[in-house]
Amino acid sequence: MEQSARGAWTSRTGFILAAAGSAIGLGNIWRFPYVTGMHGGAAFVVVYLACVFAIGVPILIAELTLGRHTTLNPVGAIRAITKSRFWPLVGYLGVITGAAILSYYAVIAGWTVGYIFRTISHSSSSFGSFIADPTIEVGYFVLFLIMTAGVVVGGVERGIERWSKILMPMLFLILLGLIAFALTLEGASKGVEFYLKPDFSKISGSTVLAALGQAFFSLSLGMGAMITYGSYISKKENLAISAASVALADTLIATLAGLVIFPALFSVGMAPTQGPGLVFNVLPRIFEMMPGGTIVGVFFFVLLAIAALTSTVSLLEVPVAFLVDQRKWSRKKAVIIVTAIVFAIGLPSALSQGTVPALSSIDWLGGRDFLGVMDFVFGNLSLTFGGLLLAILVGWVWGTRKASEELLLGAGPRFSALVPGWSFMLRYICPLVIIVVLLNLTGVFE
Ligand code: PHE
């Protein structure tokens, strides 16, 4: 059987956990709180949730369906459904975006590993001095890339699936414990209010772009990760249920992370608008105040590092699956070469945190550092644009009629009632909303 030679998930829960593992990561616990903080809190959360369910879920279903139908990487999958020369470029964009996101994502993932040891040693050095040390910064970055490469060399079922199985339930439980503690802190209620009481006057074009980009980032959409993961699912699987489970699990973890961060943040009097350092500044404070905080903290950063690993694995898997399927490279060769390239692209991000001043604040992009520029260009714009093209590709070029035949395999006739709604969202609402948001780009560069 061709499918099993290429690799396939061993069980239904195996797939859902692996896809949830891709979705759940630093996007939920590092990126969601800091982006929410920068965009005014609760009102942003409302827009974000709307983006996840109205835009993200239809595109998630589209990516999974396309992947399973073709059992191929993004470029191969697109070639399989259209003869056009243009559309495969969307697959190439995904392959490049995967490598580009991995290049800075692994830098931040390295911080989580560093924080495991920092918590054990009760270091009181600030986050700023921690990341400005180039040996620490580059060392952990390389360590994380090597761990990712190690898992991906192992292949789909041995490497990727196994790691995802135990992690998610544990992360969920530890977050519940942290919420219970954070809510008892003095002044926590101000944080709860910031996070849950919307002030819609705070919403502007750039808020909506940030929310939409965050939805794509968090669900691993717009670059073919879910096409690739879908290509390993069996035909017996119900794709609609899978997509809904992944989106719910992902959203739950992100919203819970907010309930830890914001009460604690307001309680210690830090600013919600401080950007990417946010959770790395706040979390150690929580663990310091908490009884038994060292153990809880170590445990938390270990889980966060593993959550990040199941995401970096899916980022690396996209270029690797492309080279294995399309260029007939061995998995090992593909992993080694892509990882080396990612290291080279990631170096400026790693050095932008205080080591090399020229990379620390880039004027023409709103004072973002190099890592911030990468996150904005690839983690937001490129995914959003890729999502637009994928919605048009599956909605109009392949067509939701053909796509829904694949979607309904393994779903049963009851699910055909959902098809018109999905089709309408994918063909009309997704492209329209994304185009309007992207055209509204002005204001983003402030
Ligand atoms: N969704 C992952 C996270 O939230 C990041 C990611 C983006 C993974 C795109 C794959 C593709 O951490």
Coordinates of C-alpha atoms and ligand atoms in Angstrom, one line a residue:
M1 CA 0.0 0.0 0.0
E2 CA 1.4 3.3 -1.1
Q3 CA 0.0 5.2 1.9
S4 CA 1.6 3.0 4.5
A5 CA 5.0 3.1 2.8
R6 CA 4.9 6.9 3.0
G7 CA 3.7 6.9 6.6
A8 CA 0.3 7.2 8.1
W9 CA -1.2 7.8 11.6
T10 CA -1.7 4.6 13.5
S11 CA -5.0 5.6 15.0
R12 CA -7.7 8.2 15.0
T13 CA -6.7 9.8 18.3
G14 CA -3.1 9.6 17.0
F15 CA -4.0 12.0 14.2
I16 CA -6.1 14.4 16.3
L17 CA -3.4 14.6 18.9
A18 CA -0.7 15.2 16.3
A19 CA -2.7 17.9 14.6
A20 CA -3.6 19.4 17.9
G21 CA 0.1 19.1 18.8
S22 CA 0.9 21.2 15.7
A23 CA -1.7 23.7 16.6
I24 CA -1.0 24.0 20.3
G25 CA 2.4 25.5 21.0
L26 CA 4.0 28.9 21.6
G27 CA 1.2 30.4 19.5
N28 CA -1.2 29.8 22.4
I29 CA 1.0 30.5 25.4
W30 CA 3.6 33.0 24.2
R31 CA 2.0 34.7 21.1
F32 CA -1.7 34.9 22.0
P33 CA -1.1 36.7 25.4
Y34 CA 1.4 39.2 24.0
V35 CA -0.7 40.0 20.9
T36 CA -3.8 40.3 23.1
G37 CA -2.0 42.6 25.4
M38 CA -0.8 44.8 22.6
H39 CA -4.2 45.1 21.1
G40 CA -6.2 46.1 24.1
G41 CA -7.4 42.9 25.6
A42 CA -11.0 41.6 25.6
A43 CA -12.2 43.2 22.4
F44 CA -9.3 41.6 20.6
V45 CA -10.2 38.3 22.1
V46 CA -13.7 38.6 20.7
V47 CA -12.4 39.3 17.2
Y48 CA -9.9 36.5 17.5
L49 CA -12.6 34.0 18.4
A50 CA -14.7 35.1 15.5
C51 CA -11.7 34.7 13.1
V52 CA -11.0 31.2 14.5
F53 CA -14.5 29.8 13.9
A54 CA -15.7 31.8 10.9
I55 CA -12.4 31.8 8.9
G56 CA -10.0 29.4 10.5
V57 CA -12.2 26.3 10.8
P58 CA -13.5 26.3 7.1
I59 CA -9.9 26.6 5.9
L60 CA -8.7 24.0 8.3
I61 CA -11.3 21.6 6.8
A62 CA -10.2 22.6 3.3
E63 CA -6.5 21.9 4.0
L64 CA -7.2 18.5 5.7
T65 CA -9.5 17.5 2.8
L66 CA -7.0 18.4 0.1
G67 CA -4.2 16.6 2.0
R68 CA -6.1 13.4 2.5
H69 CA -7.5 13.4 -1.1
T70 CA -4.0 13.6 -2.6
T71 CA -1.9 12.0 0.1
L72 CA 0.8 14.5 -0.8
N73 CA 2.8 17.5 0.4
P74 CA 1.4 21.0 -0.4
V75 CA 3.1 21.4 -3.8
G76 CA 2.2 17.9 -4.9
A77 CA -1.3 18.1 -3.6
I78 CA -2.0 21.3 -5.6
R79 CA -0.4 19.8 -8.7
A80 CA -2.7 16.8 -8.3
I81 CA -5.9 18.9 -8.5
T82 CA -5.0 21.5 -11.1
K83 CA -2.8 21.7 -14.2
S84 CA -2.3 25.5 -13.8
R85 CA 1.2 26.7 -13.4
F86 CA 0.2 29.4 -10.9
W87 CA -1.4 27.4 -8.1
P88 CA 1.6 25.3 -7.2
L89 CA 3.3 28.5 -6.2
V90 CA 1.0 28.6 -3.2
G91 CA 2.5 25.3 -2.2
Y92 CA 6.0 26.7 -2.6
L93 CA 5.0 29.7 -0.5
G94 CA 4.0 27.3 2.2
V95 CA 7.3 25.4 2.1
I96 CA 9.2 28.7 2.4
T97 CA 6.9 30.0 5.1
G98 CA 7.3 26.8 7.1
A99 CA 11.1 27.2 7.1
A100 CA 10.9 30.9 7.8
I101 CA 8.6 30.5 10.8
L102 CA 10.6 27.6 12.2
S103 CA 13.7 29.9 12.0
Y104 CA 12.5 32.3 14.7
Y105 CA 10.0 29.9 16.4
A106 CA 12.9 27.7 17.4
V107 CA 14.7 30.7 19.0
I108 CA 11.7 31.3 21.3
A109 CA 11.3 27.6 21.9
G110 CA 15.0 27.7 23.0
W111 CA 14.0 30.3 25.6
T112 CA 11.5 27.8 27.1
V113 CA 14.2 25.2 27.5
G114 CA 16.5 27.8 29.0
Y115 CA 13.8 28.7 31.5
I116 CA 13.6 25.1 32.7
F117 CA 17.2 25.5 34.0
R118 CA 16.8 29.1 35.0
T119 CA 13.8 28.1 37.3
I120 CA 15.8 25.2 38.8
S121 CA 18.8 27.5 39.6
H122 CA 16.5 30.2 41.0
S123 CA 18.3 32.7 38.8
S124 CA 17.2 36.3 39.4
S125 CA 18.7 37.7 36.2
S126 CA 16.2 39.5 34.1
F127 CA 14.7 38.1 30.9
G128 CA 16.5 40.9 29.0
S129 CA 20.0 39.8 30.1
F130 CA 19.1 36.1 29.6
I131 CA 18.3 36.6 25.9
A132 CA 21.0 39.1 25.2
D133 CA 23.7 36.6 25.9
P134 CA 24.7 35.3 22.5
T135 CA 26.0 31.9 23.6
I136 CA 22.9 31.1 25.6
E137 CA 20.7 32.5 22.8
V138 CA 22.3 30.6 20.0
G139 CA 23.0 27.5 22.1
Y140 CA 19.4 26.9 23.0
F141 CA 18.3 27.7 19.4
V142 CA 20.6 25.1 18.0
L143 CA 19.6 22.6 20.7
F144 CA 16.0 23.0 19.8
L145 CA 16.6 22.7 16.1
I146 CA 18.5 19.4 16.7
M147 CA 15.6 18.0 18.8
T148 CA 13.1 18.9 16.1
A149 CA 15.3 17.3 13.4
G150 CA 15.6 14.2 15.5
V151 CA 11.9 13.7 15.8
V152 CA 11.3 14.4 12.1
V153 CA 13.9 12.0 11.0
G154 CA 12.0 9.3 12.9
G155 CA 9.1 9.9 10.5
V156 CA 5.4 10.4 10.9
E157 CA 4.1 7.7 13.2
R158 CA 7.2 6.9 15.2
G159 CA 8.4 10.4 15.7
I160 CA 5.5 12.8 15.5
E161 CA 2.6 10.9 16.9
R162 CA 4.2 9.5 20.0
W163 CA 5.2 12.8 21.4
S164 CA 1.8 14.3 21.1
K165 CA 0.0 11.6 23.0
I166 CA 0.7 12.4 26.7
L167 CA 1.4 16.0 26.5
M168 CA -1.9 17.8 25.8
P169 CA -3.9 16.5 28.8
M170 CA -1.0 17.4 31.1
L171 CA -0.7 20.9 29.7
F172 CA -4.4 21.4 30.2
L173 CA -4.2 20.3 33.9
I174 CA -1.3 22.4 34.8
L175 CA -2.9 25.5 33.2
L176 CA -6.0 24.9 35.4
G177 CA -3.8 24.8 38.5
L178 CA -2.0 28.0 37.5
I179 CA -5.3 29.8 36.8
A180 CA -6.6 28.8 40.3
F181 CA -3.5 30.3 41.8
A182 CA -3.3 33.5 39.6
L183 CA -6.9 34.4 40.4
T184 CA -6.1 34.5 44.1
L185 CA -3.4 37.2 43.7
E186 CA -4.1 40.7 44.9
G187 CA -5.3 42.9 42.1
A188 CA -6.0 39.9 39.8
S189 CA -9.5 41.2 39.1
K190 CA -8.1 44.1 37.0
G191 CA -6.5 41.6 34.8
V192 CA -9.6 39.6 34.4
E193 CA -11.5 42.7 33.4
F194 CA -8.8 43.7 30.8
Y195 CA -9.0 40.2 29.4
L196 CA -12.8 39.6 29.5
K197 CA -14.6 42.9 29.4
P198 CA -14.5 44.2 25.8
D199 CA -14.1 47.8 24.9
F200 CA -14.9 47.8 21.3
S201 CA -13.7 51.3 20.7
K202 CA -10.2 49.8 20.8
I203 CA -10.7 47.9 17.6
S204 CA -9.0 49.2 14.4
G205 CA -7.8 47.7 11.1
S206 CA -4.6 46.6 12.6
T207 CA -6.4 44.9 15.5
V208 CA -8.4 42.8 13.0
L209 CA -5.3 41.9 11.0
A210 CA -3.5 40.9 14.2
A211 CA -6.5 38.7 15.2
L212 CA -6.8 37.1 11.8
G213 CA -3.1 36.4 11.6
Q214 CA -3.1 35.0 15.2
A215 CA -6.0 32.7 14.2
F216 CA -4.0 31.3 11.2
F217 CA -0.8 31.1 13.2
S218 CA -2.4 29.3 16.2
L219 CA -4.3 26.8 14.0
S220 CA -1.2 26.1 11.9
L221 CA -3.0 27.3 8.7
G222 CA -2.1 29.0 5.5
M223 CA 1.1 27.2 4.7
G224 CA 0.2 23.6 4.1
A225 CA 1.0 22.1 7.5
M226 CA -2.5 20.8 7.7
I227 CA -2.4 19.7 4.1
T228 CA 0.7 17.6 5.0
Y229 CA -0.8 16.2 8.2
G230 CA -4.1 15.5 6.4
S231 CA -2.1 13.5 3.9
Y232 CA -1.4 10.9 6.6
I233 CA -5.0 10.5 7.7
S234 CA -7.0 7.4 6.9
K235 CA -10.2 7.6 4.7
K236 CA -12.2 6.3 7.7
E237 CA -11.6 9.5 9.6
N238 CA -14.3 12.1 10.0
L239 CA -12.5 15.2 8.9
A240 CA -15.2 17.7 10.1
I241 CA -15.1 16.3 13.6
S242 CA -11.3 16.2 13.5
A243 CA -11.1 19.9 12.5
A244 CA -13.6 20.9 15.1
S245 CA -11.7 19.0 17.9
V246 CA -8.4 20.6 16.9
A247 CA -9.9 24.1 16.8
L248 CA -11.6 23.7 20.1
A249 CA -8.6 22.2 21.9
D250 CA -6.3 25.0 20.5
T251 CA -8.7 27.8 21.4
L252 CA -9.2 26.3 24.9
I253 CA -5.5 26.3 25.7
A254 CA -5.0 29.8 24.4
T255 CA -7.9 31.3 26.3
L256 CA -6.8 29.5 29.5
A257 CA -3.2 30.8 29.1
G258 CA -4.7 34.3 29.0
L259 CA -6.5 33.6 32.3
V260 CA -3.1 32.8 33.9
I261 CA -1.1 35.7 32.4
F262 CA -3.4 38.7 32.7
P263 CA -4.4 38.4 36.3
A264 CA -0.8 37.8 37.3
L265 CA 0.4 40.7 35.1
F266 CA -1.9 43.2 36.6
S267 CA -1.2 41.9 40.1
V268 CA 2.5 42.6 39.7
G269 CA 1.9 45.9 37.9
M270 CA 3.5 45.1 34.6
A271 CA 2.4 46.6 31.2
P272 CA 0.3 44.4 28.9
T273 CA 1.8 46.1 25.9
Q274 CA 5.4 45.1 26.3
G275 CA 5.4 42.7 23.3
P276 CA 7.1 39.3 22.8
G277 CA 8.9 39.2 26.2
L278 CA 5.5 39.3 28.0
V279 CA 5.1 35.8 29.3
F280 CA 8.8 35.3 29.9
N281 CA 8.7 38.3 32.2
V282 CA 5.5 37.4 34.0
L283 CA 5.6 33.6 34.4
P284 CA 8.8 33.5 36.6
R285 CA 7.1 36.0 38.9
I286 CA 4.1 33.7 39.3
F287 CA 6.3 30.8 40.1
E288 CA 8.3 32.9 42.6
M289 CA 5.1 33.8 44.5
M290 CA 3.6 30.4 44.4
P291 CA 4.1 27.8 47.1
G292 CA 6.0 25.0 45.5
G293 CA 6.6 27.3 42.6
T294 CA 10.0 25.9 41.6
I295 CA 8.6 22.4 40.9
V296 CA 5.5 23.8 39.2
G297 CA 7.6 26.1 37.1
V298 CA 10.0 23.5 36.0
F299 CA 7.1 21.2 35.1
F300 CA 5.4 24.0 33.2
F301 CA 8.4 24.9 31.1
V302 CA 9.1 21.3 30.3
L303 CA 5.5 20.9 29.0
L304 CA 5.8 24.2 27.1
A305 CA 9.0 23.0 25.5
I306 CA 7.3 19.8 24.4
A307 CA 4.3 21.7 23.1
A308 CA 6.7 23.8 21.1
L309 CA 8.4 20.7 19.8
T310 CA 5.2 19.2 18.4
S311 CA 4.7 22.5 16.5
T312 CA 8.3 22.8 15.3
V313 CA 8.0 19.3 14.0
S314 CA 5.1 20.2 11.9
L315 CA 6.8 23.3 10.6
L316 CA 9.9 21.2 9.5
E317 CA 7.7 18.4 8.2
V318 CA 6.3 20.7 5.4
P319 CA 9.6 21.3 3.5
V320 CA 10.8 17.8 4.3
A321 CA 7.6 16.1 2.9
F322 CA 8.0 18.3 -0.2
L323 CA 11.6 17.2 -0.8
V324 CA 10.8 13.6 0.0
D325 CA 7.7 13.4 -2.3
Q326 CA 8.6 15.8 -5.1
R327 CA 12.4 15.6 -5.2
K328 CA 12.7 11.9 -4.1
W329 CA 15.3 12.8 -1.4
S330 CA 15.7 10.5 1.5
R331 CA 14.0 11.8 4.7
K332 CA 17.3 12.0 6.4
K333 CA 19.0 14.1 3.7
A334 CA 16.0 16.4 3.6
V335 CA 16.0 16.9 7.3
I336 CA 19.7 17.7 7.5
I337 CA 19.7 20.2 4.7
V338 CA 16.5 22.0 5.6
T339 CA 17.7 22.3 9.3
A340 CA 21.0 23.8 8.2
I341 CA 19.2 26.4 6.0
V342 CA 16.8 27.2 8.9
F343 CA 19.7 27.7 11.2
A344 CA 21.2 30.2 8.8
I345 CA 18.0 32.2 8.4
G346 CA 17.3 32.0 12.2
L347 CA 20.7 33.4 13.3
P348 CA 19.7 37.1 12.8
S349 CA 16.6 36.5 14.9
A350 CA 18.6 34.9 17.6
L351 CA 21.0 37.8 17.6
S352 CA 18.3 40.5 17.4
Q353 CA 17.6 40.3 21.2
G354 CA 20.2 42.6 22.3
T355 CA 23.4 41.2 20.9
V356 CA 23.6 43.0 17.5
P357 CA 22.1 46.5 17.8
A358 CA 21.4 46.8 14.1
L359 CA 19.0 43.9 14.3
S360 CA 17.3 45.0 17.5
S361 CA 15.1 47.8 16.2
I362 CA 14.3 48.3 12.6
D363 CA 12.8 51.7 12.0
W364 CA 10.8 51.2 8.9
L365 CA 8.9 48.3 10.5
G366 CA 7.6 50.1 13.5
G367 CA 10.7 49.6 15.6
R368 CA 10.2 45.8 15.5
D369 CA 13.4 43.8 16.0
F370 CA 14.4 41.3 13.4
L371 CA 12.6 38.5 15.1
G372 CA 9.5 40.7 15.3
V373 CA 9.8 41.4 11.5
M374 CA 10.0 37.7 10.7
D375 CA 7.0 37.0 12.9
F376 CA 5.0 39.8 11.3
V377 CA 5.9 39.0 7.7
F378 CA 5.8 35.1 7.8
G379 CA 3.8 34.4 11.0
N380 CA 1.1 36.8 10.0
L381 CA 1.1 38.2 6.5
S382 CA 2.3 35.2 4.7
L383 CA -0.1 32.8 6.5
T384 CA -3.1 35.1 6.0
F385 CA -2.3 35.5 2.3
G386 CA -1.7 31.8 1.9
G387 CA -5.0 31.1 3.6
L388 CA -6.7 33.4 1.1
L389 CA -5.2 31.6 -1.8
L390 CA -6.0 28.1 -0.3
A391 CA -9.7 29.2 0.3
I392 CA -10.0 30.2 -3.4
L393 CA -8.1 27.1 -4.6
V394 CA -10.3 24.6 -2.7
G395 CA -13.5 26.7 -2.9
W396 CA -13.4 27.6 -6.6
V397 CA -10.6 25.8 -8.5
W398 CA -10.9 22.3 -7.1
G399 CA -14.5 23.2 -6.1
T400 CA -16.4 22.4 -3.0
R401 CA -18.5 19.9 -4.8
K402 CA -15.5 17.6 -5.4
A403 CA -13.9 18.5 -2.2
S404 CA -17.0 17.6 -0.2
E405 CA -17.0 14.0 -1.7
E406 CA -13.6 13.6 0.0
L407 CA -14.8 15.4 3.1
L408 CA -17.8 13.1 3.5
L409 CA -15.7 9.9 3.2
G410 CA -15.7 8.5 6.7
A411 CA -18.1 11.1 7.9
G412 CA -21.4 9.5 7.1
P413 CA -24.5 11.0 5.3
R414 CA -25.6 13.0 8.3
F415 CA -22.7 15.3 7.7
S416 CA -23.8 16.3 4.2
A417 CA -26.1 18.8 5.9
L418 CA -23.0 20.8 6.9
V419 CA -21.5 21.0 3.4
P420 CA -23.5 24.0 2.1
G421 CA -22.6 26.0 5.1
W422 CA -18.9 25.1 4.8
S423 CA -18.9 25.8 1.1
F424 CA -20.5 29.2 1.5
M425 CA -18.0 30.2 4.2
L426 CA -15.0 29.0 2.2
R427 CA -16.0 30.4 -1.2
Y428 CA -17.5 33.8 -0.1
I429 CA -16.9 34.8 3.5
C430 CA -13.2 33.7 3.9
P431 CA -11.9 35.4 0.7
L432 CA -14.0 38.5 1.3
V433 CA -13.0 39.0 4.9
I434 CA -9.3 38.3 4.2
I435 CA -9.1 40.7 1.2
V436 CA -10.7 43.5 3.2
V437 CA -8.4 43.0 6.1
L438 CA -5.3 42.8 3.9
L439 CA -6.3 45.9 2.0
N440 CA -6.6 47.7 5.3
L441 CA -2.8 47.2 5.9
T442 CA -2.2 50.8 6.5
G443 CA -1.8 51.5 10.1
V444 CA 0.0 48.3 10.7
F445 CA 3.4 50.0 10.2
E446 CA 2.8 52.6 12.9
Ligands
PHE1 N1 0.3 26.6 15.5 C1 1.6 26.6 16.1 C2 1.5 27.3 17.5 O1 0.5 27.9 17.8 C3 2.6 27.3 15.2 C4 2.6 26.9 13.8 C5 2.2 27.7 12.8 C6 2.8 25.5 13.5 C7 2.1 27.3 11.4 C8 2.8 25.1 12.1 C9 2.4 26.0 11.1 O2 2.5 27.4 18.2

